[in-house]
mmCIF file of C-alpha atoms in Angstrom:
data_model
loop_
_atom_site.group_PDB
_atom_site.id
_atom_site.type_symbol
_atom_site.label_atom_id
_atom_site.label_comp_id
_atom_site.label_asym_id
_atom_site.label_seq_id
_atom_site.Cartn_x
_atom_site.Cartn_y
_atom_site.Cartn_z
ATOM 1 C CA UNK A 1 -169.680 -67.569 219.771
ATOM 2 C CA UNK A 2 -167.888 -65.941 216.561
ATOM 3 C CA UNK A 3 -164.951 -64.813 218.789
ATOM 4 C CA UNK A 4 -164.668 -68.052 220.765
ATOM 5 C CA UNK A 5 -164.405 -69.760 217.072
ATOM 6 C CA UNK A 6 -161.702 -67.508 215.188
ATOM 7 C CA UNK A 7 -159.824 -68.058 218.750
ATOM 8 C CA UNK A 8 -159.821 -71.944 218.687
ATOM 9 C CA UNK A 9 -159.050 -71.533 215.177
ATOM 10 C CA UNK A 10 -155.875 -69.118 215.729
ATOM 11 C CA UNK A 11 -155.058 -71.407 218.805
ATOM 12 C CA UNK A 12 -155.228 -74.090 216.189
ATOM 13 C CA UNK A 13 -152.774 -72.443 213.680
ATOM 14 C CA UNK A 14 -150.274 -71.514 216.319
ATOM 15 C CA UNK A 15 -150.349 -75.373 218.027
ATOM 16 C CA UNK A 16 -149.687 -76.385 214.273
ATOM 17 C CA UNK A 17 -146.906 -73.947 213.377
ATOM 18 C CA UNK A 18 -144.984 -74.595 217.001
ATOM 19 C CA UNK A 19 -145.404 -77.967 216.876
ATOM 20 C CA UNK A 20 -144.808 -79.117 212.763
ATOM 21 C CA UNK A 21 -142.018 -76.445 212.960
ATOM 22 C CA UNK A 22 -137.970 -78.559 212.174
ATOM 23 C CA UNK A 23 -136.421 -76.571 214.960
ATOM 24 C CA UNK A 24 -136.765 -77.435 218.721
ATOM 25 C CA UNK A 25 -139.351 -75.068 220.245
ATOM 26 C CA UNK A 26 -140.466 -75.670 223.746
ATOM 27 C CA UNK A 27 -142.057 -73.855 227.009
ATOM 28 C CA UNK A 28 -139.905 -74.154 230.228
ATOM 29 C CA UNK A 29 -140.830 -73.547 233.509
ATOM 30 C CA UNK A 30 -138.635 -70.488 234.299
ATOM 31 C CA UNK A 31 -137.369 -71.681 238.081
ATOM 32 C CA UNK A 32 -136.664 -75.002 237.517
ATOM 33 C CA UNK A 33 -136.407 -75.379 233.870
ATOM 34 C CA UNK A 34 -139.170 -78.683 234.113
ATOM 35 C CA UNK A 35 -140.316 -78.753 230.055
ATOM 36 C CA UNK A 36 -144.058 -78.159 229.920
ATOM 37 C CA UNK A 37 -144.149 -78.339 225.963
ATOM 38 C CA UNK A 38 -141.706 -79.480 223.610
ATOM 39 C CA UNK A 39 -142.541 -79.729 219.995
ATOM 40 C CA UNK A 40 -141.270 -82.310 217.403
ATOM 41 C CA UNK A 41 -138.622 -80.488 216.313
ATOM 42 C CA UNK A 42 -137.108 -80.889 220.139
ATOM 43 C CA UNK A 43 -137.373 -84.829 220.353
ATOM 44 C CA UNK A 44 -135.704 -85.339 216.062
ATOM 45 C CA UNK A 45 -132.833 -82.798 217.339
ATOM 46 C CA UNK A 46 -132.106 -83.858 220.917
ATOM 47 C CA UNK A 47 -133.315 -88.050 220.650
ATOM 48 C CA UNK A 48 -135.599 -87.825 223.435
ATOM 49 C CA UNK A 49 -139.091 -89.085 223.822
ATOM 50 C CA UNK A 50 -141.959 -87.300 225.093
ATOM 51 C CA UNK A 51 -142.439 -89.134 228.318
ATOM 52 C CA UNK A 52 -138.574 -88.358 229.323
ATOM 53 C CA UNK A 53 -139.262 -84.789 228.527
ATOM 54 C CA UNK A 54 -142.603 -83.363 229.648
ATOM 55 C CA UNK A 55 -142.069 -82.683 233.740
ATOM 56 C CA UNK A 56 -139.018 -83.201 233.777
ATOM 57 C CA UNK A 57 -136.059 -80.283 233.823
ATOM 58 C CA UNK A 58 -133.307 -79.442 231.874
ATOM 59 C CA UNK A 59 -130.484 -79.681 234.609
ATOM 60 C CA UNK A 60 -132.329 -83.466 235.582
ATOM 61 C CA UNK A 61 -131.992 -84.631 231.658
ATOM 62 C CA UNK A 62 -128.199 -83.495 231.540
ATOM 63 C CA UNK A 63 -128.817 -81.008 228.306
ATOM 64 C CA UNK A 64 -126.883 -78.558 228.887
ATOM 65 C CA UNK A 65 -123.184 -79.439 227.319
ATOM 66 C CA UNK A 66 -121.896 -76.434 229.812
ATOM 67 C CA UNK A 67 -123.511 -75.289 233.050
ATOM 68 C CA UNK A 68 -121.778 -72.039 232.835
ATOM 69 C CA UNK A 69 -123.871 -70.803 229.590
ATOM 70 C CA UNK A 70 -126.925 -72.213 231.631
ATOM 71 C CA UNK A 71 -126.505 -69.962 234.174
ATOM 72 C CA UNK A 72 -125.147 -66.979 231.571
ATOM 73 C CA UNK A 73 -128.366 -67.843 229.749
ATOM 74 C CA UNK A 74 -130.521 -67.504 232.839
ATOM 75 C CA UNK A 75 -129.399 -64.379 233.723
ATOM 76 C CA UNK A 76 -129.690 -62.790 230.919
ATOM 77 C CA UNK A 77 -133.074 -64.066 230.294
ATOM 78 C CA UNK A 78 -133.925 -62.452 233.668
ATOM 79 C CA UNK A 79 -132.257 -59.272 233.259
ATOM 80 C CA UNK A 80 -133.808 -58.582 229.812
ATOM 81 C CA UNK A 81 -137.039 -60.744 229.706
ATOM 82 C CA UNK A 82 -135.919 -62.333 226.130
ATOM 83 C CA UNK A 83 -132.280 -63.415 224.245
ATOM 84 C CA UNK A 84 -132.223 -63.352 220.674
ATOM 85 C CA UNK A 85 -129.412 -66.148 219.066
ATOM 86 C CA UNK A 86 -127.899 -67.016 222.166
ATOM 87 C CA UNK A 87 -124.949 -69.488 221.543
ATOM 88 C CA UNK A 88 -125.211 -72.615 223.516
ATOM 89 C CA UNK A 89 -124.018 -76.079 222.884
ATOM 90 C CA UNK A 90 -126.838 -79.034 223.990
ATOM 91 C CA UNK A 91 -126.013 -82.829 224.602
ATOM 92 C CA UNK A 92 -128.596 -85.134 222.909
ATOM 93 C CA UNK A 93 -129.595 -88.274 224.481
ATOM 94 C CA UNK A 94 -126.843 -90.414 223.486
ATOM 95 C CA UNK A 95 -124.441 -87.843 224.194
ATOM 96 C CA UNK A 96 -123.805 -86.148 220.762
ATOM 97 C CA UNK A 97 -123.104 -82.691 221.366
ATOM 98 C CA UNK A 98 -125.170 -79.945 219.174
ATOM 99 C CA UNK A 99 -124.190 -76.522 218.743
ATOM 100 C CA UNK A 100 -127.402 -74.239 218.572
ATOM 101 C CA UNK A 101 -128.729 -70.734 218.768
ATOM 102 C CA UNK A 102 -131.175 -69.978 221.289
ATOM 103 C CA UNK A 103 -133.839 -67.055 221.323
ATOM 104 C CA UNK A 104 -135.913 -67.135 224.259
ATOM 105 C CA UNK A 105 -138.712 -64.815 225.843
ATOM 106 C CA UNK A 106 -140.220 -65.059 229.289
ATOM 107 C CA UNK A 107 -144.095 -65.425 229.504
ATOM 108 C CA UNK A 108 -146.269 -65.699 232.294
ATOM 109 C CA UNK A 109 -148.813 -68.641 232.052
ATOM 110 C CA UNK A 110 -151.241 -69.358 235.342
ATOM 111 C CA UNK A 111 -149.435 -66.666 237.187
ATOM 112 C CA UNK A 112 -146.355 -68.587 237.063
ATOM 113 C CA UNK A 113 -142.765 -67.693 234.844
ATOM 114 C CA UNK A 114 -141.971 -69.548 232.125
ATOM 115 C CA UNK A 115 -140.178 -69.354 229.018
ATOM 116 C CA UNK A 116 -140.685 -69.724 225.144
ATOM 117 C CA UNK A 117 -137.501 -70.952 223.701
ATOM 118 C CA UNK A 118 -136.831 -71.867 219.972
ATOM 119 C CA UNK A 119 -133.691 -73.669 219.970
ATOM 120 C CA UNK A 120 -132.178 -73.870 216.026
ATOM 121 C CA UNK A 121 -128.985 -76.835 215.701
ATOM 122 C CA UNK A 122 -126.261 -75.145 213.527
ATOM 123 C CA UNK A 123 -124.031 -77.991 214.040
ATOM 124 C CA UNK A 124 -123.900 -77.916 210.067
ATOM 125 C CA UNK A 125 -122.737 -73.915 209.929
ATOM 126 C CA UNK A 126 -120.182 -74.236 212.008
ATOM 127 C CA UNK A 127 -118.667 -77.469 210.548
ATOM 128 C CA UNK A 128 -118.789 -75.434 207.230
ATOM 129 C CA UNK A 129 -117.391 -72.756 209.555
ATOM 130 C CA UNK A 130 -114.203 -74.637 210.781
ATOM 131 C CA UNK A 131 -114.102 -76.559 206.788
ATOM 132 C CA UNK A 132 -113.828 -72.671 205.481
ATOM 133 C CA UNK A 133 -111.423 -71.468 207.953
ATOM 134 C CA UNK A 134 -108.776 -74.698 207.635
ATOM 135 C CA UNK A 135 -109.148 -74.330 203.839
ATOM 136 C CA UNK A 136 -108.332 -70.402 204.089
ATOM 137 C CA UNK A 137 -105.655 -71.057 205.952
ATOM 138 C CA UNK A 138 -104.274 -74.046 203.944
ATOM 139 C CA UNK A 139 -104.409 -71.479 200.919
ATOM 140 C CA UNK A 140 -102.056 -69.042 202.895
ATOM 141 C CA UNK A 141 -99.382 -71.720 203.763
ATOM 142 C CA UNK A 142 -99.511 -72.238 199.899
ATOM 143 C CA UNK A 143 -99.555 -69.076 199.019
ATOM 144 C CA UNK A 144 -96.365 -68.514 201.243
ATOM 145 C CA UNK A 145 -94.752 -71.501 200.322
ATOM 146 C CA UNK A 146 -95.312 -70.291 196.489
ATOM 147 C CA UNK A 147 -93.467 -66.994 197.560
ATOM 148 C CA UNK A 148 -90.960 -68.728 199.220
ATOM 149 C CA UNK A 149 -90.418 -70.875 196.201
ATOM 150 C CA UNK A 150 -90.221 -67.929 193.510
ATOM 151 C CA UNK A 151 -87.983 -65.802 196.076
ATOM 152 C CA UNK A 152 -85.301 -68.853 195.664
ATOM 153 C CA UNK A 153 -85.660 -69.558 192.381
ATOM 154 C CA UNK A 154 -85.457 -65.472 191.797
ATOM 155 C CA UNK A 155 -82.117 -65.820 193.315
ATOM 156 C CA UNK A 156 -80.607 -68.775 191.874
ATOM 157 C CA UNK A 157 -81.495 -67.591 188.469
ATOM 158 C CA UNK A 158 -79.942 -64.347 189.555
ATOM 159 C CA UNK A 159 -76.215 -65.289 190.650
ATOM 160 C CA UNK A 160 -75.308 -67.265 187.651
ATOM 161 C CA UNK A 161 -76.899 -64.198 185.399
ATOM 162 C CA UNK A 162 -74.859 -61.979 187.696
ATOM 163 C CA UNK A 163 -71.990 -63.287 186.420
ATOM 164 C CA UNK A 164 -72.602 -63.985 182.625
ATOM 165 C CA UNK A 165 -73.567 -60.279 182.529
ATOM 166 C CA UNK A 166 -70.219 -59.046 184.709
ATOM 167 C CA UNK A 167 -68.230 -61.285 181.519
ATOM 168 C CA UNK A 168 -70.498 -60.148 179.157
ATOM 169 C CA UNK A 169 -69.202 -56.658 180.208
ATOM 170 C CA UNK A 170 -65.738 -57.334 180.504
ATOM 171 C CA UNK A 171 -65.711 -58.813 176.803
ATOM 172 C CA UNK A 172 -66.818 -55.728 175.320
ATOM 173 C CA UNK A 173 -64.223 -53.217 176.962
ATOM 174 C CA UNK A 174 -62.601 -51.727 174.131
ATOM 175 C CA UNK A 175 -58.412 -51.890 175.359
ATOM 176 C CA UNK A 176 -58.961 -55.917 176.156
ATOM 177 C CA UNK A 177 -56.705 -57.813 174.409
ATOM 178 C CA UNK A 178 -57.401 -60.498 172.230
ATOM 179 C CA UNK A 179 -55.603 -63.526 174.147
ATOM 180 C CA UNK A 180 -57.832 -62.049 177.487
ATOM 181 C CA UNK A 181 -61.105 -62.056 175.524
ATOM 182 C CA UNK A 182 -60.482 -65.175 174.141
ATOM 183 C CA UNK A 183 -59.847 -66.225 178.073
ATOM 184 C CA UNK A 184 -62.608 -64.625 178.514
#
């Protein structure tokens, strides 16, 4: 009786922490990808419902943004029985696309495959990604362009001190005459 208790309570802590937790967690059927659980963190992030979800597979609810990570995805999963931060882009119900990383084990519930998948959107990372790269770059083309700019105006300061120093010279040579420095 103890045991059966402190399992139903560890049961209940798990349910809790899958279920309460922000990112999508959910338990897929492993041959057809039909979603058996999917926690609240799945229906905020991708805009579904759970009466479109529950039975129903990922390839019938159009989630996948590319087919071809699907299928990478699957095969890894196979190969390895678990992915940790697999990059995958999702389409939400209304068609928003959200980049995510993926970690996924496979688990064997009734005798049949499934898997555990925690799916975390880091739509927000990579826009601060893309932000961080277009700003470094924009700070290069300035950079150049400052170089650019100093390079000319090196120059042009240059030639006209070029020759104020060549007449500068030629004033002070000793056998000049006074008509030429006054020329000068």
């Amino acid at each position: 009786i103890i045991a059966k208790e402190s399992a139903e309570k560890n049961e209940e802590k798990f349910r809790k922490a899958i279920l309460t937790n922000p990112d999508a967690i959910t338990i897929n059927r492993f041959d057809d990808g039909a979603y058996i659980v999917a926690n609240e963190g799945f229906y905020k992030t991708f805009e579904y419902v759970e009466d479109e979800v529950i039975g129903v597979s990922s390839l019938k609810l159009n989630i996948w943004d590319n087919l071809e990570q699907r299928s990478e995805y699957k095969k890894l999963l196979e190969k390895c029985g678990k992915i940790e931060n697999f990059e995958a882009k999702f389409r939400t119900k209304t068609g928003k696309v959200v980049e995510s990383l993926v970690s996924s084990s496979i688990i064997i519930l009734d005798g049949i495959k499934h898997t555990i998948n925690l799916t975390k959107d880091i739509s927000y990372l990579k826009k601060i990604e893309t932000d961080l790269l277009k700003a470094k770059e924009k700070a290069e083309e300035s950079n150049r362009l400052k170089t650019e700019f100093l390079n000319n105006m090196s120059h042009e300061v240059r030639t006209p001190m070029n020759g104020i120093i060549g007449f500068s010279e030629m004033l002070d040579k000793p056998n000049l005459s006074d008509e030429k420095r006054k020329y000068f």
